[in-house]
PDB file of C-alpha atoms and ligand atoms in Angstrom:
ATOM      1  CA  MET A 214     -25.437-255.397-183.358  1.00 81.00           C
ATOM      2  CA  THR A 215     -22.500-253.075-184.073  1.00 84.00           C
ATOM      3  CA  ALA A 216     -22.286-249.684-182.360  1.00 83.00           C
ATOM      4  CA  SER A 217     -23.024-248.013-185.672  1.00 83.00           C
ATOM      5  CA  ALA A 218     -26.106-250.187-186.325  1.00 87.00           C
ATOM      6  CA  ARG A 219     -27.384-249.344-182.834  1.00 92.00           C
ATOM      7  CA  MET A 220     -26.952-245.630-183.531  1.00 93.00           C
ATOM      8  CA  ILE A 221     -28.954-245.939-186.762  1.00 94.00           C
ATOM      9  CA  VAL A 222     -31.762-247.763-184.943  1.00 95.00           C
ATOM     10  CA  ARG A 223     -31.812-244.997-182.343  1.00 96.00           C
ATOM     11  CA  MET A 224     -31.864-242.293-185.017  1.00 97.00           C
ATOM     12  CA  ILE A 225     -34.864-243.940-186.728  1.00 98.00           C
ATOM     13  CA  ALA A 226     -36.706-244.250-183.390  1.00 98.00           C
ATOM     14  CA  ARG A 227     -36.035-240.558-182.711  1.00 98.00           C
ATOM     15  CA  LEU A 228     -37.305-239.565-186.171  1.00 98.00           C
ATOM     16  CA  ARG A 229     -40.553-241.410-185.367  1.00 98.00           C
ATOM     17  CA  THR A 230     -40.960-239.514-182.096  1.00 98.00           C
ATOM     18  CA  GLN A 231     -40.289-236.299-184.034  1.00 97.00           C
ATOM     19  CA  GLY A 232     -43.294-237.137-186.205  1.00 97.00           C
ATOM     20  CA  ILE A 233     -41.826-238.736-189.330  1.00 98.00           C
ATOM     21  CA  ARG A 234     -44.395-241.318-190.465  1.00 97.00           C
ATOM     22  CA  ASN A 235     -43.407-242.213-194.011  1.00 98.00           C
ATOM     23  CA  GLU A 236     -42.039-245.777-193.839  1.00 98.00           C
ATOM     24  CA  ALA A 237     -40.313-245.522-197.216  1.00 98.00           C
ATOM     25  CA  VAL A 238     -38.389-242.465-196.000  1.00 98.00           C
ATOM     26  CA  LEU A 239     -37.498-244.139-192.683  1.00 98.00           C
ATOM     27  CA  SER A 240     -36.233-247.294-194.363  1.00 97.00           C
ATOM     28  CA  ALA A 241     -34.254-245.277-196.932  1.00 98.00           C
ATOM     29  CA  MET A 242     -32.548-243.488-194.033  1.00 97.00           C
ATOM     30  CA  GLN A 243     -31.946-246.741-192.221  1.00 96.00           C
ATOM     31  CA  ARG A 244     -29.962-247.990-195.213  1.00 95.00           C
ATOM     32  CA  VAL A 245     -27.402-245.179-195.442  1.00 96.00           C
ATOM     33  CA  PRO A 246     -24.493-245.093-192.940  1.00 94.00           C
ATOM     34  CA  ARG A 247     -24.199-241.414-192.011  1.00 95.00           C
ATOM     35  CA  THR A 248     -20.756-242.010-190.476  1.00 93.00           C
ATOM     36  CA  GLN A 249     -19.365-242.398-194.016  1.00 93.00           C
ATOM     37  CA  PHE A 250     -20.344-238.833-194.861  1.00 95.00           C
ATOM     38  CA  VAL A 251     -18.693-236.959-191.989  1.00 93.00           C
ATOM     39  CA  ASP A 252     -15.088-236.525-190.935  1.00 90.00           C
ATOM     40  CA  SER A 253     -13.847-239.619-189.039  1.00 88.00           C
ATOM     41  CA  GLY A 254     -13.322-237.398-185.969  1.00 91.00           C
ATOM     42  CA  LEU A 255     -17.085-236.760-185.942  1.00 92.00           C
ATOM     43  CA  ALA A 256     -18.178-240.375-186.412  1.00 88.00           C
ATOM     44  CA  PHE A 257     -19.647-240.544-182.910  1.00 88.00           C
ATOM     45  CA  ASN A 258     -21.711-237.437-183.600  1.00 93.00           C
ATOM     46  CA  ALA A 259     -22.908-238.584-187.019  1.00 95.00           C
ATOM     47  CA  TYR A 260     -26.353-239.711-185.842  1.00 95.00           C
ATOM     48  CA  GLU A 261     -27.109-236.757-183.581  1.00 94.00           C
ATOM     49  CA  ASP A 262     -29.937-234.560-184.726  1.00 94.00           C
ATOM     50  CA  THR A 263     -27.728-231.665-185.681  1.00 93.00           C
ATOM     51  CA  PRO A 264     -26.024-230.304-188.775  1.00 92.00           C
ATOM     52  CA  LEU A 265     -22.263-231.085-188.802  1.00 94.00           C
ATOM     53  CA  PRO A 266     -19.369-229.407-190.626  1.00 93.00           C
ATOM     54  CA  ILE A 267     -18.229-231.031-193.895  1.00 94.00           C
ATOM     55  CA  GLY A 268     -15.536-228.476-194.772  1.00 93.00           C
ATOM     56  CA  PHE A 269     -15.677-225.410-197.056  1.00 95.00           C
ATOM     57  CA  GLN A 270     -17.937-223.766-194.431  1.00 93.00           C
ATOM     58  CA  GLN A 271     -20.790-226.096-195.402  1.00 95.00           C
ATOM     59  CA  THR A 272     -22.779-228.615-193.361  1.00 94.00           C
ATOM     60  CA  ILE A 273     -24.435-232.015-193.651  1.00 95.00           C
ATOM     61  CA  SER A 274     -28.145-231.464-192.960  1.00 94.00           C
ATOM     62  CA  GLN A 275     -29.586-232.760-189.701  1.00 95.00           C
ATOM     63  CA  PRO A 276     -31.411-236.102-190.008  1.00 97.00           C
ATOM     64  CA  PHE A 277     -34.823-234.655-189.101  1.00 97.00           C
ATOM     65  CA  VAL A 278     -34.657-232.040-191.862  1.00 97.00           C
ATOM     66  CA  VAL A 279     -33.586-234.626-194.463  1.00 98.00           C
ATOM     67  CA  ALA A 280     -36.456-236.913-193.418  1.00 98.00           C
ATOM     68  CA  ARG A 281     -38.997-234.104-193.253  1.00 98.00           C
ATOM     69  CA  MET A 282     -38.128-232.756-196.698  1.00 98.00           C
ATOM     70  CA  LEU A 283     -38.296-236.198-198.290  1.00 98.00           C
ATOM     71  CA  GLU A 284     -41.619-236.912-196.568  1.00 98.00           C
ATOM     72  CA  ILE A 285     -43.111-233.682-197.951  1.00 98.00           C
ATOM     73  CA  LEU A 286     -41.778-234.359-201.466  1.00 98.00           C
ATOM     74  CA  LEU A 287     -42.919-237.981-201.511  1.00 98.00           C
ATOM     75  CA  ALA A 288     -46.348-237.601-199.854  1.00 97.00           C
ATOM     76  CA  GLY A 289     -48.973-239.588-201.761  1.00 95.00           C
ATOM     77  CA  ARG A 290     -46.512-240.698-204.456  1.00 96.00           C
ATOM     78  CA  ALA A 291     -44.823-244.104-204.835  1.00 96.00           C
ATOM     79  CA  SER A 292     -41.504-242.635-205.995  1.00 98.00           C
ATOM     80  CA  LEU A 293     -39.699-239.314-206.282  1.00 98.00           C
ATOM     81  CA  GLY A 294     -39.110-240.272-209.920  1.00 98.00           C
ATOM     82  CA  ARG A 295     -36.446-238.331-211.785  1.00 98.00           C
ATOM     83  CA  THR A 296     -34.917-236.148-209.097  1.00 99.00           C
ATOM     84  CA  LEU A 297     -32.620-233.120-209.000  1.00 99.00           C
ATOM     85  CA  GLU A 298     -30.804-232.156-205.819  1.00 98.00           C
ATOM     86  CA  VAL A 299     -29.298-228.658-205.666  1.00 98.00           C
ATOM     87  CA  GLY A 300     -26.509-228.606-203.084  1.00 98.00           C
ATOM     88  CA  ALA A 301     -25.157-232.159-202.855  1.00 98.00           C
ATOM     89  CA  GLY A 302     -22.639-231.242-200.136  1.00 97.00           C
ATOM     90  CA  CYS A 303     -21.113-234.499-198.875  1.00 97.00           C
ATOM     91  CA  GLY A 304     -23.675-236.593-200.805  1.00 98.00           C
ATOM     92  CA  TYR A 305     -25.672-237.899-197.833  1.00 98.00           C
ATOM     93  CA  GLN A 306     -29.127-236.842-198.962  1.00 98.00           C
ATOM     94  CA  ALA A 307     -28.433-238.009-202.523  1.00 98.00           C
ATOM     95  CA  ALA A 308     -27.580-241.459-201.119  1.00 98.00           C
ATOM     96  CA  VAL A 309     -30.812-241.541-199.096  1.00 98.00           C
ATOM     97  CA  MET A 310     -32.829-240.522-202.176  1.00 98.00           C
ATOM     98  CA  SER A 311     -31.288-243.287-204.267  1.00 98.00           C
ATOM     99  CA  SER A 312     -33.840-245.839-203.036  1.00 98.00           C
ATOM    100  CA  LEU A 313     -36.764-243.380-203.238  1.00 98.00           C
ATOM    101  CA  ALA A 314     -36.139-242.107-206.770  1.00 98.00           C
ATOM    102  CA  SER A 315     -35.648-243.608-210.241  1.00 98.00           C
ATOM    103  CA  ASP A 316     -32.665-241.315-210.898  1.00 98.00           C
ATOM    104  CA  VAL A 317     -30.872-238.785-208.713  1.00 99.00           C
ATOM    105  CA  PHE A 318     -28.922-235.919-210.304  1.00 98.00           C
ATOM    106  CA  ALA A 319     -27.057-234.074-207.557  1.00 98.00           C
ATOM    107  CA  VAL A 320     -25.270-230.803-208.329  1.00 98.00           C
ATOM    108  CA  GLU A 321     -22.838-228.937-206.104  1.00 98.00           C
ATOM    109  CA  ARG A 322     -21.084-225.609-206.753  1.00 98.00           C
ATOM    110  CA  ILE A 323     -17.910-226.353-204.703  1.00 98.00           C
ATOM    111  CA  ARG A 324     -15.529-228.655-206.580  1.00 98.00           C
ATOM    112  CA  GLY A 325     -13.843-230.000-203.434  1.00 97.00           C
ATOM    113  CA  LEU A 326     -17.191-231.091-202.051  1.00 97.00           C
ATOM    114  CA  ILE A 327     -18.395-232.827-205.177  1.00 97.00           C
ATOM    115  CA  GLU A 328     -15.157-234.828-205.159  1.00 97.00           C
ATOM    116  CA  THR A 329     -15.688-235.777-201.503  1.00 96.00           C
ATOM    117  CA  ALA A 330     -19.311-236.677-202.255  1.00 97.00           C
ATOM    118  CA  LYS A 331     -18.247-238.982-205.100  1.00 97.00           C
ATOM    119  CA  GLU A 332     -15.738-240.711-202.830  1.00 97.00           C
ATOM    120  CA  ASN A 333     -18.330-241.085-200.071  1.00 97.00           C
ATOM    121  CA  LEU A 334     -20.811-242.632-202.490  1.00 97.00           C
ATOM    122  CA  ARG A 335     -18.461-245.010-204.310  1.00 97.00           C
ATOM    123  CA  PRO A 336     -18.491-247.826-201.694  1.00 96.00           C
ATOM    124  CA  LEU A 337     -22.303-247.718-201.568  1.00 97.00           C
ATOM    125  CA  ARG A 338     -22.550-248.569-205.304  1.00 97.00           C
ATOM    126  CA  LEU A 339     -25.701-246.659-206.077  1.00 98.00           C
ATOM    127  CA  PRO A 340     -26.044-246.908-209.859  1.00 97.00           C
ATOM    128  CA  ASN A 341     -28.850-244.334-210.170  1.00 98.00           C
ATOM    129  CA  VAL A 342     -27.023-241.417-208.498  1.00 98.00           C
ATOM    130  CA  ARG A 343     -25.033-238.962-210.640  1.00 98.00           C
ATOM    131  CA  MET A 344     -23.013-236.031-209.313  1.00 97.00           C
ATOM    132  CA  LYS A 345     -22.104-232.875-211.162  1.00 98.00           C
ATOM    133  CA  HIS A 346     -20.005-229.810-210.367  1.00 98.00           C
ATOM    134  CA  ALA A 347     -22.349-227.023-211.478  1.00 98.00           C
ATOM    135  CA  ASP A 348     -24.381-224.006-210.386  1.00 98.00           C
ATOM    136  CA  GLY A 349     -27.693-225.535-209.413  1.00 98.00           C
ATOM    137  CA  MET A 350     -29.451-222.170-209.618  1.00 98.00           C
ATOM    138  CA  LEU A 351     -29.519-222.895-213.334  1.00 98.00           C
ATOM    139  CA  GLY A 352     -30.991-226.351-212.738  1.00 98.00           C
ATOM    140  CA  LEU A 353     -29.625-229.113-214.942  1.00 98.00           C
ATOM    141  CA  PRO A 354     -31.153-228.476-218.390  1.00 98.00           C
ATOM    142  CA  GLU A 355     -29.532-231.541-219.996  1.00 98.00           C
ATOM    143  CA  ALA A 356     -31.363-233.879-217.581  1.00 98.00           C
ATOM    144  CA  ALA A 357     -34.660-231.948-217.237  1.00 98.00           C
ATOM    145  CA  PRO A 358     -37.584-232.233-216.731  1.00 98.00           C
ATOM    146  CA  PHE A 359     -37.694-233.540-213.155  1.00 98.00           C
ATOM    147  CA  ASP A 360     -40.498-235.124-211.131  1.00 98.00           C
ATOM    148  CA  SER A 361     -38.839-233.866-207.933  1.00 99.00           C
ATOM    149  CA  ILE A 362     -36.425-231.021-207.190  1.00 99.00           C
ATOM    150  CA  ILE A 363     -34.951-230.578-203.720  1.00 98.00           C
ATOM    151  CA  VAL A 364     -32.940-227.496-202.836  1.00 98.00           C
ATOM    152  CA  ALA A 365     -30.542-227.893-199.874  1.00 97.00           C
ATOM    153  CA  ALA A 366     -29.551-224.224-199.553  1.00 97.00           C
ATOM    154  CA  GLY A 367     -31.628-221.164-198.656  1.00 97.00           C
ATOM    155  CA  ALA A 368     -32.487-218.177-200.866  1.00 97.00           C
ATOM    156  CA  PRO A 369     -34.919-215.238-200.806  1.00 98.00           C
ATOM    157  CA  GLN A 370     -36.539-216.572-203.988  1.00 97.00           C
ATOM    158  CA  ILE A 371     -36.770-219.883-205.791  1.00 98.00           C
ATOM    159  CA  PRO A 372     -34.694-219.656-209.011  1.00 98.00           C
ATOM    160  CA  VAL A 373     -36.994-219.497-212.038  1.00 97.00           C
ATOM    161  CA  ALA A 374     -34.879-222.033-213.965  1.00 98.00           C
ATOM    162  CA  LEU A 375     -35.715-224.670-211.361  1.00 98.00           C
ATOM    163  CA  VAL A 376     -39.457-224.122-211.563  1.00 98.00           C
ATOM    164  CA  GLU A 377     -39.218-224.282-215.357  1.00 97.00           C
ATOM    165  CA  GLN A 378     -37.485-227.661-215.173  1.00 98.00           C
ATOM    166  CA  LEU A 379     -40.349-229.297-213.249  1.00 98.00           C
ATOM    167  CA  ALA A 380     -42.288-231.928-215.191  1.00 98.00           C
ATOM    168  CA  PRO A 381     -46.111-231.685-215.181  1.00 97.00           C
ATOM    169  CA  GLY A 382     -47.177-233.255-211.863  1.00 96.00           C
ATOM    170  CA  GLY A 383     -43.706-232.536-210.455  1.00 98.00           C
ATOM    171  CA  ARG A 384     -42.816-231.032-207.075  1.00 98.00           C
ATOM    172  CA  LEU A 385     -40.059-228.714-205.901  1.00 98.00           C
ATOM    173  CA  LEU A 386     -39.150-228.148-202.251  1.00 98.00           C
ATOM    174  CA  ALA A 387     -36.854-225.311-201.197  1.00 98.00           C
ATOM    175  CA  PRO A 388     -35.983-223.271-198.098  1.00 98.00           C
ATOM    176  CA  VAL A 389     -37.087-219.705-198.839  1.00 98.00           C
ATOM    177  CA  GLY A 390     -36.136-216.692-196.744  1.00 98.00           C
ATOM    178  CA  ASP A 391     -33.199-214.586-195.559  1.00 96.00           C
ATOM    179  CA  GLN A 392     -29.812-215.719-194.187  1.00 89.00           C
ATOM    180  CA  ARG A 393     -31.100-216.329-190.670  1.00 89.00           C
ATOM    181  CA  THR A 394     -34.278-218.250-191.172  1.00 92.00           C
ATOM    182  CA  GLN A 395     -36.205-219.756-194.008  1.00 97.00           C
ATOM    183  CA  GLN A 396     -39.417-221.646-194.536  1.00 98.00           C
ATOM    184  CA  LEU A 397     -39.817-224.805-196.590  1.00 98.00           C
ATOM    185  CA  VAL A 398     -41.861-223.950-199.672  1.00 98.00           C
ATOM    186  CA  LEU A 399     -43.384-226.657-201.868  1.00 98.00           C
ATOM    187  CA  VAL A 400     -44.170-225.760-205.493  1.00 98.00           C
ATOM    188  CA  GLU A 401     -46.271-228.195-207.484  1.00 98.00           C
ATOM    189  CA  ARG A 402     -46.706-228.064-211.242  1.00 97.00           C
ATOM    190  CA  ARG A 403     -50.130-229.416-212.060  1.00 96.00           C
ATOM    191  CA  GLU A 404     -50.806-231.546-215.110  1.00 94.00           C
ATOM    192  CA  ASN A 405     -52.473-228.468-216.689  1.00 93.00           C
ATOM    193  CA  ASN A 406     -49.199-226.545-216.091  1.00 90.00           C
ATOM    194  CA  SER A 407     -50.566-224.203-213.408  1.00 96.00           C
ATOM    195  CA  PHE A 408     -48.541-223.930-210.174  1.00 97.00           C
ATOM    196  CA  THR A 409     -49.526-224.160-206.510  1.00 98.00           C
ATOM    197  CA  GLU A 410     -47.429-223.174-203.516  1.00 97.00           C
ATOM    198  CA  SER A 411     -47.618-224.436-199.911  1.00 98.00           C
ATOM    199  CA  ARG A 412     -45.554-223.545-196.857  1.00 98.00           C
ATOM    200  CA  TYR A 413     -44.122-225.899-194.242  1.00 97.00           C
ATOM    201  CA  ASP A 414     -41.564-225.869-191.388  1.00 95.00           C
ATOM    202  CA  ALA A 415     -39.179-223.069-190.432  1.00 97.00           C
ATOM    203  CA  VAL A 416     -35.608-224.163-191.204  1.00 96.00           C
ATOM    204  CA  ARG A 417     -32.089-222.806-191.366  1.00 95.00           C
ATOM    205  CA  PHE A 418     -29.836-223.653-194.311  1.00 95.00           C
ATOM    206  CA  VAL A 419     -26.540-222.346-195.642  1.00 95.00           C
ATOM    207  CA  PRO A 420     -27.077-219.792-198.444  1.00 96.00           C
ATOM    208  CA  LEU A 421     -27.748-220.678-202.069  1.00 98.00           C
ATOM    209  CA  LEU A 422     -25.006-218.927-204.047  1.00 97.00           C
ATOM    210  CA  ALA A 423     -24.597-218.286-207.780  1.00 97.00           C
ATOM    211  CA  GLY A 424     -21.645-219.560-209.798  1.00 97.00           C
ATOM    212  CA  THR A 425     -19.148-222.334-209.069  1.00 97.00           C
ATOM    213  CA  GLU A 426     -15.856-222.476-207.163  1.00 95.00           C
TER     214      GLU A 426
HETATM  215  N1  LIG B 227     -27.527-232.117-199.177  1.00 89.94           N
HETATM  216  C1  LIG B 227     -26.451-232.023-198.225  1.00 89.94           C
HETATM  217  C2  LIG B 227     -26.404-230.688-197.522  1.00 89.94           C
HETATM  218  C3  LIG B 227     -25.519-229.750-198.227  1.00 89.94           C
HETATM  219  S1  LIG B 227     -25.418-228.123-197.556  1.00 89.94           S
HETATM  220  C4  LIG B 227     -26.591-233.185-197.248  1.00 89.94           C
HETATM  221  O1  LIG B 227     -26.995-234.238-197.645  1.00 89.94           O
HETATM  222  O2  LIG B 227     -26.229-233.051-196.088  1.00 89.94           O
HETATM  223  C5  LIG B 227     -25.833-227.187-198.979  1.00 89.94           C
HETATM  224  C6  LIG B 227     -24.879-227.233-200.132  1.00 89.94           C
HETATM  225  O3  LIG B 227     -25.418-226.406-201.161  1.00 89.94           O
HETATM  226  C7  LIG B 227     -23.482-226.691-199.850  1.00 89.94           C
HETATM  227  O4  LIG B 227     -22.546-227.699-200.062  1.00 89.94           O
HETATM  228  C8  LIG B 227     -23.322-225.548-200.861  1.00 89.94           C
HETATM  229  O5  LIG B 227     -22.016-225.452-201.414  1.00 89.94           O
HETATM  230  C9  LIG B 227     -24.334-225.932-201.927  1.00 89.94           C
HETATM  231  N2  LIG B 227     -24.798-224.863-202.795  1.00 89.94           N
HETATM  232  C10 LIG B 227     -25.103-223.585-202.478  1.00 89.94           C
HETATM  233  N3  LIG B 227     -25.491-222.910-203.581  1.00 89.94           N
HETATM  234  C11 LIG B 227     -25.442-223.793-204.631  1.00 89.94           C
HETATM  235  C12 LIG B 227     -25.723-223.705-206.038  1.00 89.94           C
HETATM  236  N4  LIG B 227     -26.127-222.581-206.609  1.00 89.94           N
HETATM  237  N5  LIG B 227     -25.554-224.812-206.776  1.00 89.94           N
HETATM  238  C13 LIG B 227     -25.132-225.979-206.237  1.00 89.94           C
HETATM  239  N6  LIG B 227     -24.853-226.131-204.926  1.00 89.94           N
HETATM  240  C14 LIG B 227     -25.008-225.051-204.121  1.00 89.94           C
END
């Protein structure tokens, strides 16, 4: 086994001890080489359970948080279906979601990052992942509605446009709170179009910001 393969195996074992039980999520994470999404100088740190810098003052999410969010979104469903990711960053989570979703639309507000994300994803040849440079607070009206929406940046409130772009039966998961700490909030749109909200883990994400740069 290569050093990198050993590190992936260890990361998956650690996720299990941290309580991740969803086998589909674990095998999706096993398939994506995290080293390809961080600076080569950080390759040895790629599988540690910590966020790492990806430039532009942004971070790649820690493996546990990626796994936890996908487990919450997927629970009891066979697929994430048509999925929107707000805050693609380096593209890691979008790559993981590729095998859990029918389509992944990942938007990122920083142009330099979306370009890096596209380069990171190219060698993986994931035909169902599309990247767009856009303000995800507005959702992605041209591709809506979505069965799943995942927000990878924290805000005091969930943008209304995102909730509106949920399909009946769809789920949205977002970190809600102030700059220092947020809580994962799951919004579900029932088939009768009413909404329910549930709260999960405390987390800490970079801020969700309006506009593009
Ligand atoms: N999903 C990434 C983590 C990215 S960090 C991973 O797999 O590791 C969060 C990202 O959200 C940052 O790159 C930030 O630029 C982006 N972001 C913040 N506000 C945004 C917005 N309104 N629209 C799109 N992206 C946004």
